[in-house]
PDB file of C-alpha atoms and ligand atoms in Angstrom:
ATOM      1  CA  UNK A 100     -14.069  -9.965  27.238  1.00  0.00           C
ATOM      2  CA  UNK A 101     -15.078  -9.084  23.397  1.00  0.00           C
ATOM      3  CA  UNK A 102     -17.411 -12.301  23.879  1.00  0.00           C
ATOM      4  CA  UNK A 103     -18.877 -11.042  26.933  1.00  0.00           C
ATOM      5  CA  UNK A 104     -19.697  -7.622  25.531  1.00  0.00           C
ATOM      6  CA  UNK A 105     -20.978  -8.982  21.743  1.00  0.00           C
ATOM      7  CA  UNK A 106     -18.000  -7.304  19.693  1.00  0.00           C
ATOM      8  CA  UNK A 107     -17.194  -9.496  16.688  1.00  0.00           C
ATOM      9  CA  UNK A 108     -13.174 -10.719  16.840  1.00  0.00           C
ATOM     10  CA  UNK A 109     -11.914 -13.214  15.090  1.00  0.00           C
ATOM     11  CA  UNK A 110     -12.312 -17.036  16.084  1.00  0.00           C
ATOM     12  CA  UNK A 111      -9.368 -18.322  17.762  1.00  0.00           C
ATOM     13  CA  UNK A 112      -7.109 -20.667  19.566  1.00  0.00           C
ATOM     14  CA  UNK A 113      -3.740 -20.767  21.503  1.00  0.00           C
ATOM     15  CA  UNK A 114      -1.421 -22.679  22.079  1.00  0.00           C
ATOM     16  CA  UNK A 115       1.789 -22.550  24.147  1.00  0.00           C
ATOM     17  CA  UNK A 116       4.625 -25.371  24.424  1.00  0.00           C
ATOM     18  CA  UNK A 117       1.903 -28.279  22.728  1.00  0.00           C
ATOM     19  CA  UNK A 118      -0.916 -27.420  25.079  1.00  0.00           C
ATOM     20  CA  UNK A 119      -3.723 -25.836  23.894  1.00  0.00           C
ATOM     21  CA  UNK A 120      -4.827 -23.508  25.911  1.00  0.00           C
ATOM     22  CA  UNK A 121      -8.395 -22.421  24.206  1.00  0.00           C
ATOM     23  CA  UNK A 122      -9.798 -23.225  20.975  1.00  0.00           C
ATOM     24  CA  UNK A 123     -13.192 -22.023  18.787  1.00  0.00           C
ATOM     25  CA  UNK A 124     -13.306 -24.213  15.330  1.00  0.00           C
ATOM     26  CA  UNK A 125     -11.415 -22.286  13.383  1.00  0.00           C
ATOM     27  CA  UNK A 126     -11.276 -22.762   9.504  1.00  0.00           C
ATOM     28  CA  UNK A 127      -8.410 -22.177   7.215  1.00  0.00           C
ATOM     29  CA  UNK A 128      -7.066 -19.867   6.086  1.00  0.00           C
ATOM     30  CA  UNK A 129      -5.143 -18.550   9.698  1.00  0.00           C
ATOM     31  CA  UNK A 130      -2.957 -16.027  10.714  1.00  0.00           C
ATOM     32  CA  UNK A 131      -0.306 -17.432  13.341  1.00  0.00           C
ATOM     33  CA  UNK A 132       0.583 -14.903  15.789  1.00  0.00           C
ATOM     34  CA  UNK A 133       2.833 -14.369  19.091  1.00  0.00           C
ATOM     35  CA  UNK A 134      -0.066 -13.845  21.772  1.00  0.00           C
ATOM     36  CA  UNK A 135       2.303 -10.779  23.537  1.00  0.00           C
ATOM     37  CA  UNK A 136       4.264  -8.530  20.676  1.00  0.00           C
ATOM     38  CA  UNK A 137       3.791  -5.631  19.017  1.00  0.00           C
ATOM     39  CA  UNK A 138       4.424  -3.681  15.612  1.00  0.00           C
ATOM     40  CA  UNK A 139       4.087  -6.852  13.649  1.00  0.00           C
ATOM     41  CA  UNK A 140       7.138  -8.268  15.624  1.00  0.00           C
ATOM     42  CA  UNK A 141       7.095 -11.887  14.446  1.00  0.00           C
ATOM     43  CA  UNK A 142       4.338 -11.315  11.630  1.00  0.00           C
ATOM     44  CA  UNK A 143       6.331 -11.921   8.282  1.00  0.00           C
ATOM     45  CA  UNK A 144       3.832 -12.995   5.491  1.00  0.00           C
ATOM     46  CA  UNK A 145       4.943 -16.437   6.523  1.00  0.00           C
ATOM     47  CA  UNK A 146       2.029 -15.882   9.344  1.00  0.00           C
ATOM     48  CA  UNK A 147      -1.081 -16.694   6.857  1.00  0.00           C
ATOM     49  CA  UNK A 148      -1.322 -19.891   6.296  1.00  0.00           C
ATOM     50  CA  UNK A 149      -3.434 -22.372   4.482  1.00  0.00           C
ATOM     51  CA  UNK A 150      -2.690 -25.651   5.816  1.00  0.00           C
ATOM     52  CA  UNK A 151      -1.959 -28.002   8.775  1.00  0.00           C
ATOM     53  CA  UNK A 152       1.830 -28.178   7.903  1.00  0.00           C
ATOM     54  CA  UNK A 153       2.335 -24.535   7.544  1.00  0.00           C
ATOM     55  CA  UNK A 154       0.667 -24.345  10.451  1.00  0.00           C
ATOM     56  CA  UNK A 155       3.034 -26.399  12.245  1.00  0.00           C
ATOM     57  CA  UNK A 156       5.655 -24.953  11.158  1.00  0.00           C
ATOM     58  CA  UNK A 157       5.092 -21.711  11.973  1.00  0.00           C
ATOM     59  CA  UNK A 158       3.552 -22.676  15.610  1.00  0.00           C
ATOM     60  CA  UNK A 159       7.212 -24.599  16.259  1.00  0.00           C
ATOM     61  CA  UNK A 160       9.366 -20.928  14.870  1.00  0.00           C
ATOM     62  CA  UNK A 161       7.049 -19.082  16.797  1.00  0.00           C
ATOM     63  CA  UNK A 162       7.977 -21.355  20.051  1.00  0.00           C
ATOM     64  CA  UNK A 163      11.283 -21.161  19.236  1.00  0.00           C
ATOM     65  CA  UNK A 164      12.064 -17.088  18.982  1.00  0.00           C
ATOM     66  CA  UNK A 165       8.903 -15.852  21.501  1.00  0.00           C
ATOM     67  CA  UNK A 166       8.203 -16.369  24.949  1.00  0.00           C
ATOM     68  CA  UNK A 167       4.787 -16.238  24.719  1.00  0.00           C
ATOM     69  CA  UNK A 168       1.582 -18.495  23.694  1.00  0.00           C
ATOM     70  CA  UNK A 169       1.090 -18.566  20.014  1.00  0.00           C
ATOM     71  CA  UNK A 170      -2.203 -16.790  18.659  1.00  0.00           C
ATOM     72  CA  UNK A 171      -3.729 -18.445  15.582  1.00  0.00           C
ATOM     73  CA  UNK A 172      -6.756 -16.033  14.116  1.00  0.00           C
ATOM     74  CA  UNK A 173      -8.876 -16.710  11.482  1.00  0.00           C
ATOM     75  CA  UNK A 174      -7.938 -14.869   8.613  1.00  0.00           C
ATOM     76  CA  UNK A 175     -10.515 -12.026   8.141  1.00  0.00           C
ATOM     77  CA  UNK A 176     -10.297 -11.071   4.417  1.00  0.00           C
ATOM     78  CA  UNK A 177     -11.250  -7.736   3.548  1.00  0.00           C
ATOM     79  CA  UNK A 178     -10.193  -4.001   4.008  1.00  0.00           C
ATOM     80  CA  UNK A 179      -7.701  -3.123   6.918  1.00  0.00           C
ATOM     81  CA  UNK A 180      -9.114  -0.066   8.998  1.00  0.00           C
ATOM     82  CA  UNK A 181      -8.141   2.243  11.702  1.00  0.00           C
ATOM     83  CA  UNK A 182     -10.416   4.127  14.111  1.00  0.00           C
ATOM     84  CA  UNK A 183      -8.530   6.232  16.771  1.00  0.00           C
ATOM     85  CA  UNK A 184     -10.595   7.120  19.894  1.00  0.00           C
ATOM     86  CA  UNK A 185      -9.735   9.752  22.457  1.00  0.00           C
ATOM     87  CA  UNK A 186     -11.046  11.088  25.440  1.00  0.00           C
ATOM     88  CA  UNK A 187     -13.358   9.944  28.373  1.00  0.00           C
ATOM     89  CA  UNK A 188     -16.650  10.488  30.342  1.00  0.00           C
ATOM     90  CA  UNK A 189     -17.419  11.550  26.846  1.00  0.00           C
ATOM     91  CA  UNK A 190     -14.881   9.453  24.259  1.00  0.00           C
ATOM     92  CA  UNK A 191     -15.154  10.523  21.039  1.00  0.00           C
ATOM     93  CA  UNK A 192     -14.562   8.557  17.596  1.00  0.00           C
ATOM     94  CA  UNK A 193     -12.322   9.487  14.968  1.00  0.00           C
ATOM     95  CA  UNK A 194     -12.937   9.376  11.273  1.00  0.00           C
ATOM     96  CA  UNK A 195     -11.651   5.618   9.808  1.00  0.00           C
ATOM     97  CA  UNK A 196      -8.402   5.074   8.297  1.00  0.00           C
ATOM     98  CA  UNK A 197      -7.234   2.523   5.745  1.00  0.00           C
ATOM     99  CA  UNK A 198      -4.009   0.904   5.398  1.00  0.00           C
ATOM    100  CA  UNK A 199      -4.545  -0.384   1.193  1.00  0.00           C
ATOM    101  CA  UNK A 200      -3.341  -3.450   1.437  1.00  0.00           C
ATOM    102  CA  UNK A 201      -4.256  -3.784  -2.560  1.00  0.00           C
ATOM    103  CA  UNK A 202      -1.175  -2.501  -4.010  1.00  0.00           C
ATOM    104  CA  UNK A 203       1.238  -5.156  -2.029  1.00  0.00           C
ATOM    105  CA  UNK A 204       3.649  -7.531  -4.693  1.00  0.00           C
ATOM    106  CA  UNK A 205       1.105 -10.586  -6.162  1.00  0.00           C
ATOM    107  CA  UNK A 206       1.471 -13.518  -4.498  1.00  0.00           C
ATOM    108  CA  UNK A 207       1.947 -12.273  -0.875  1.00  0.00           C
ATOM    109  CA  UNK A 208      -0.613 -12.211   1.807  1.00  0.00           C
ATOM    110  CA  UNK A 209      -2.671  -8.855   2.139  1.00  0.00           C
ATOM    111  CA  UNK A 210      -1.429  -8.380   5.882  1.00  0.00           C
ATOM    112  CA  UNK A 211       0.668  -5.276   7.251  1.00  0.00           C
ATOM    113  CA  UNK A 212       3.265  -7.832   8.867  1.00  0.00           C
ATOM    114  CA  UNK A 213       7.178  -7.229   9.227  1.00  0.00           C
ATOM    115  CA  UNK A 214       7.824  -6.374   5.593  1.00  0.00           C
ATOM    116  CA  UNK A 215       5.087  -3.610   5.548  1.00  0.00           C
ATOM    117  CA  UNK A 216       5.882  -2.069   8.951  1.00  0.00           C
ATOM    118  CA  UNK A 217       9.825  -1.935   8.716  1.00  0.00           C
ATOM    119  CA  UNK A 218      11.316  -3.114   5.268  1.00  0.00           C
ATOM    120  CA  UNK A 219      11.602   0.052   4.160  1.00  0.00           C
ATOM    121  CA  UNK A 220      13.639  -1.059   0.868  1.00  0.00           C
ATOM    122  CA  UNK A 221      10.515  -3.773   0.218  1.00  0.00           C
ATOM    123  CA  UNK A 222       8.271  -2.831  -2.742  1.00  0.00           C
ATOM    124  CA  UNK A 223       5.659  -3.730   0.680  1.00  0.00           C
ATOM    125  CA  UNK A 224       6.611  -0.963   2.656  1.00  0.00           C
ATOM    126  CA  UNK A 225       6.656   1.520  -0.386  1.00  0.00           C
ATOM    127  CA  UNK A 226       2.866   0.626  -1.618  1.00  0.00           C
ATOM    128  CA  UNK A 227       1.072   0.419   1.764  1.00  0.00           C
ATOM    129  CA  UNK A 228       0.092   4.348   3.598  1.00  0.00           C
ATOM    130  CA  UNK A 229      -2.393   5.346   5.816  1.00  0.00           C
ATOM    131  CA  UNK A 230      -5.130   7.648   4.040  1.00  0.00           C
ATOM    132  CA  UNK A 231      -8.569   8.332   5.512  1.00  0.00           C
ATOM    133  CA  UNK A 232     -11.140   6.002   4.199  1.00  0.00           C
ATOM    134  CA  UNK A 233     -13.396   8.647   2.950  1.00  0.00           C
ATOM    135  CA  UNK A 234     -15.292   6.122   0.094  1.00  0.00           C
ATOM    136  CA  UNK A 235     -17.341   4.292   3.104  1.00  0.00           C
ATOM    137  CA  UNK A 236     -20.669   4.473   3.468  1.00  0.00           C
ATOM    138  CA  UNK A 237     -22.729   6.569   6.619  1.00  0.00           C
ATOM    139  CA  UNK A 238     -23.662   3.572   8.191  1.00  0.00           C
ATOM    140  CA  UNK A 239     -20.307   1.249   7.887  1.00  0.00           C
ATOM    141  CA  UNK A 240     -18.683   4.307   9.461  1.00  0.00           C
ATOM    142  CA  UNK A 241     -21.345   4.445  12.405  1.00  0.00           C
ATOM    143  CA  UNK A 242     -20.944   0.581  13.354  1.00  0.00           C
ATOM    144  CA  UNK A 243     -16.950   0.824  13.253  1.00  0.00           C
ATOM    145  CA  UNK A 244     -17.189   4.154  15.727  1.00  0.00           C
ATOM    146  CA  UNK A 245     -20.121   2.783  17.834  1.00  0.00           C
ATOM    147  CA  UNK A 246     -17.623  -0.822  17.777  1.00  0.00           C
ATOM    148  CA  UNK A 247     -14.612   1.263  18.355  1.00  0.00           C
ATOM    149  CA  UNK A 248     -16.132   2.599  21.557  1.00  0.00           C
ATOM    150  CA  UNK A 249     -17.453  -0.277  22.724  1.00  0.00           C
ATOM    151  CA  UNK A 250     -14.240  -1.843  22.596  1.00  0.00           C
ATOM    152  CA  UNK A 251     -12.268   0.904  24.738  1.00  0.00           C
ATOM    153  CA  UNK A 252     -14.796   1.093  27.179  1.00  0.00           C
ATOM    154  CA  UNK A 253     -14.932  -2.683  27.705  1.00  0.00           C
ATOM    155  CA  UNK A 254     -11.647  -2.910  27.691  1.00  0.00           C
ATOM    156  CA  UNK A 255     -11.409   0.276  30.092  1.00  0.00           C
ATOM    157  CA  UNK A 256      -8.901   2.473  28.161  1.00  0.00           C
ATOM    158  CA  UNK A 257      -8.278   5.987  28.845  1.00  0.00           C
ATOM    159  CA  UNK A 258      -7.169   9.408  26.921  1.00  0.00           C
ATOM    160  CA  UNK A 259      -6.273   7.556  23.697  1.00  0.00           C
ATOM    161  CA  UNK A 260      -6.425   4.893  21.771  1.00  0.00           C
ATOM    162  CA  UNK A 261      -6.150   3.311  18.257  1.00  0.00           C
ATOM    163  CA  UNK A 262      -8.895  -0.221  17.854  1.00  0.00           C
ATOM    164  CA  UNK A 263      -7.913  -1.695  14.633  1.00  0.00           C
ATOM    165  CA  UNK A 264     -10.671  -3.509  12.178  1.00  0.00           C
ATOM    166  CA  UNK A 265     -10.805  -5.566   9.332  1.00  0.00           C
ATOM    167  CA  UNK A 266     -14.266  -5.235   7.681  1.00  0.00           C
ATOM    168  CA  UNK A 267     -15.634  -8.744   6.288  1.00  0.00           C
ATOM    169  CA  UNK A 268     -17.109  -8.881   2.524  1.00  0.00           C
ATOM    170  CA  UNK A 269     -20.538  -7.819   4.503  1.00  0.00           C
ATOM    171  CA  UNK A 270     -19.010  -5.047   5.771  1.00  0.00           C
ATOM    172  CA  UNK A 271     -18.656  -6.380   9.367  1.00  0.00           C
ATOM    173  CA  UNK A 272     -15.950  -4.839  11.328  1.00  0.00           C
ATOM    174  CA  UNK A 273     -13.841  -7.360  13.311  1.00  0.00           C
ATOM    175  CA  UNK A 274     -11.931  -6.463  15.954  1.00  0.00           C
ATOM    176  CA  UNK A 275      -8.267  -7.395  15.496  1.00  0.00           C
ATOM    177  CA  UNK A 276      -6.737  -5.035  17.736  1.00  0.00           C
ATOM    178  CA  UNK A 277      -6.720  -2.574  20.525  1.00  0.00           C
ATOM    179  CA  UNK A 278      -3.525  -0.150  20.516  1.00  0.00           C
ATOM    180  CA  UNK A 279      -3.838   1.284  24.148  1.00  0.00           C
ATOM    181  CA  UNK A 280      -0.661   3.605  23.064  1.00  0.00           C
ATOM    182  CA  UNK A 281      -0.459   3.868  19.379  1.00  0.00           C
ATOM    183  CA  UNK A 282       1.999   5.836  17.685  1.00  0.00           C
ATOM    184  CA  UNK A 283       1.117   9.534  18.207  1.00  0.00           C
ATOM    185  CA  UNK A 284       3.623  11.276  15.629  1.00  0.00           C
ATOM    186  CA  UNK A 285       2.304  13.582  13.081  1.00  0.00           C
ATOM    187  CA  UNK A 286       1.743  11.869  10.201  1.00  0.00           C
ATOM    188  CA  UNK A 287       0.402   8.192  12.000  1.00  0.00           C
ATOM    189  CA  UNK A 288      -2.909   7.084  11.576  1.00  0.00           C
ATOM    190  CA  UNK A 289      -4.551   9.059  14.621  1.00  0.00           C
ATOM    191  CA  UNK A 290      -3.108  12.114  13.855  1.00  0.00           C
ATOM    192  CA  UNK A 291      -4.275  11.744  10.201  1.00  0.00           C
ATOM    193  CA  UNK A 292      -7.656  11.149  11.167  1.00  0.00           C
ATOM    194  CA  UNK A 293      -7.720  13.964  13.875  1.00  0.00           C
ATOM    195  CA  UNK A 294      -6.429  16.379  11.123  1.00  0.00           C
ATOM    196  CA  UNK A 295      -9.329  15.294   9.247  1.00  0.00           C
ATOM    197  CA  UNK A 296     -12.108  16.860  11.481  1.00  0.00           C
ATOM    198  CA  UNK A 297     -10.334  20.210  10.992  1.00  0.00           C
ATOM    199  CA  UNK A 298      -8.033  20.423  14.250  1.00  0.00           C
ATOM    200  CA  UNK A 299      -4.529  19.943  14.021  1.00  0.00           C
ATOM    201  CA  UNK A 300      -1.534  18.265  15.558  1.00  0.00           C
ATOM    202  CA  UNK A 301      -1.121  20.677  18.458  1.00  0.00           C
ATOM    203  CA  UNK A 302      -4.764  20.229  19.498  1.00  0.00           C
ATOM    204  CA  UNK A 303      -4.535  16.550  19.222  1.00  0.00           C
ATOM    205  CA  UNK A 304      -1.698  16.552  21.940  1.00  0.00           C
ATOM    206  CA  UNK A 305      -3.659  18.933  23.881  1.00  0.00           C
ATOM    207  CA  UNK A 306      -6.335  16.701  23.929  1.00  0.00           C
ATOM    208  CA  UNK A 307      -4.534  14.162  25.357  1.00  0.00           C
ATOM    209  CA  UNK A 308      -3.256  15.945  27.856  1.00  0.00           C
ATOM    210  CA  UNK A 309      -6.622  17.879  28.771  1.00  0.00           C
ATOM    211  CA  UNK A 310      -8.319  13.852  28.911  1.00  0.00           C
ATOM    212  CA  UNK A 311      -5.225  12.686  31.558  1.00  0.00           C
ATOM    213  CA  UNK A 312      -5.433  15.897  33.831  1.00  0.00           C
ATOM    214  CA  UNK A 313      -9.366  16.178  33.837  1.00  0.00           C
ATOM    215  CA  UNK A 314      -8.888  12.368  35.563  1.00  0.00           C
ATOM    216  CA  UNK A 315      -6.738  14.352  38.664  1.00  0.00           C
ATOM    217  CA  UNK A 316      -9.251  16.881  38.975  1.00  0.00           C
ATOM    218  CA  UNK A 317      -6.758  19.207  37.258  1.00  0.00           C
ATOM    219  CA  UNK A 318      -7.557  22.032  34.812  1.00  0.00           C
ATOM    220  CA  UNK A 319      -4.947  23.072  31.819  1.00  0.00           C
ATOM    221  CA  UNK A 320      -4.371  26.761  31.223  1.00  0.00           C
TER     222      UNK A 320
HETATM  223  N1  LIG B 418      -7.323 -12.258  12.041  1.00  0.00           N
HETATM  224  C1  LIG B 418      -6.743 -11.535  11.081  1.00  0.00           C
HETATM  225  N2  LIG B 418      -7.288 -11.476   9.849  1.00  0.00           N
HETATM  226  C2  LIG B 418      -6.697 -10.756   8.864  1.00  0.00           C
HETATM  227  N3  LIG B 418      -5.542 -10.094   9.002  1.00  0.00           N
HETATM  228  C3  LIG B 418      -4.944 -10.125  10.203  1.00  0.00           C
HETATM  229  C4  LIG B 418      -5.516 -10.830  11.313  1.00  0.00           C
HETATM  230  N4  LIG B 418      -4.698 -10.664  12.384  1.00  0.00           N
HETATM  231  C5  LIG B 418      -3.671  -9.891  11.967  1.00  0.00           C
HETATM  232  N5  LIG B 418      -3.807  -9.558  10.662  1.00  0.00           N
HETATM  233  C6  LIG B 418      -2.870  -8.741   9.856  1.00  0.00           C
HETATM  234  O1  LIG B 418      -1.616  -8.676  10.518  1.00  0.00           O
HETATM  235  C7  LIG B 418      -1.342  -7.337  10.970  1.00  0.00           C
HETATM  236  C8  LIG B 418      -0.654  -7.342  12.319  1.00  0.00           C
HETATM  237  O2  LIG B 418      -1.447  -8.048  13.274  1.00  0.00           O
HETATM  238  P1  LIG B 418      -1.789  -7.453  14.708  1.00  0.00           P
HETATM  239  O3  LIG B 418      -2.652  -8.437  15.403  1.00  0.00           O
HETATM  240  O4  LIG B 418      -2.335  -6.080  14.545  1.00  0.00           O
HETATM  241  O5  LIG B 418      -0.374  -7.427  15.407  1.00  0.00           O
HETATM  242  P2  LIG B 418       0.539  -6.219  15.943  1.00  0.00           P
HETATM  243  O6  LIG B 418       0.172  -6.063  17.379  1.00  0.00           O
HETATM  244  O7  LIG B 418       1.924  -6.727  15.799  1.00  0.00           O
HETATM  245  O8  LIG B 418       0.222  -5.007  15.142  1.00  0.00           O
HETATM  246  C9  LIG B 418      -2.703  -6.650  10.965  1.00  0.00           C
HETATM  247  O9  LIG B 418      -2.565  -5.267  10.842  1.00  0.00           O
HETATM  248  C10 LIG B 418      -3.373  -7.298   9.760  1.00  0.00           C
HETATM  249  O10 LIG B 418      -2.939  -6.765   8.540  1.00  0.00           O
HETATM  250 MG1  LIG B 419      -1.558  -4.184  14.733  1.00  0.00          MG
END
């Protein structure tokens, strides 16, 4: 679908019980994936990997704990960023967010995998917070919005949504994910960013709600 509507995603194959299912030439490094989790489920830092036997290895543990194809990605290196997205007929883009991926132990992978997520006694999930990325330039911002929408609407999301990026050494924002229900608390990544253009938490459900009931024709008092 990203293809079909030019938004840049990494290159990628899959494979699922020794068949491969689709492949681009893909270059090392790779990040090794299950094709349906969630919330970094099956991500350790074991997942970027530099060579065929790695690979391997991880493609046969993957096989063995997930029902599901195995995703390998090329490994986009650069700065991990957030753009939420909410509304409609007229969906509008919310300021980035960056997950600093800098400050993680030396010697493991710059990824927001298991350790980073849910280990909260790991020196990985102390470093690593959500803060608005308010050092990027005008037009970096514009392409990750403009990509942001293109991606919900090609992917026909509604209300909400979270489309995560890494941006290359160019500055080109890959798509690595869309988050068709990301977490809504107060103090994730959309709410941060909503906060940031001056409304607060309360609006940002109200929003929500106002986007689903305007689809039924129904108006909020
Ligand atoms: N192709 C990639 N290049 C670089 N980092 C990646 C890539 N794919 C995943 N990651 C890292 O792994 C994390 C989790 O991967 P993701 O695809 O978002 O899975 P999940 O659905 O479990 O959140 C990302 O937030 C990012 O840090
Ligand atoms: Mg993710």
């Amino acid at each position: 679908i990203f293809e079909f509507h030019k938004i840049p995603s990494p290159n990628f194959a899959t494979v699922w019980r020794g068949r491969m299912e689709h492949a681009h030439d893909i270059q090392f490094p790779v990040i090794v994936k299950p094709a349906r989790e969630d919330g970094s489920i099956g991500i350790p830092f074991s997942a970027y990997v530099e060579s065929i036997k790695e690979l391997m290895t991880r493609i046969d543990e993957l096989h063995a704990e997930f029902d599901t194809p195995v995703l390998v990605e090329e490994y986009i290196e650069g700065r991990e960023i957030y753009v939420g997205v909410l509304g409609n007929k007229k969906a509008e883009a919310l300021p980035p967010i960056e997950l600093d991926l800098s400050k993680l132990p030396e010697g493991t992978p710059r990824i927001a995998g298991t350790e980073v997520k849910w280990e909260r006694s790991t020196e990985a999930y102390k470093h690593t917070h959500p803060k608005v990325a308010d050092d990027l330039d005008e037009k970096t911002v514009q392409l990750l919005q403009e990509t942001a929408l293109a991606a919900y609407q090609a992917l026909g999301l509604r209300d909400y949504a979270r489309i995560d990026f890494r941006l290359d050494k160019k500055k080109r924002p890959f798509v690595l994910e869309v988050n068709p229900n990301p977490y809504l608390l107060s103090t994730a990544e959309l709410s941060l960013s909503f906060k940031h253009t001056g409304r607060n938490y309360t609006d940002l459900i109200g929003e929500i709600v106002k986007a689903a009931a305007e689809r039924y024709g129904l108006t909020i008092q």
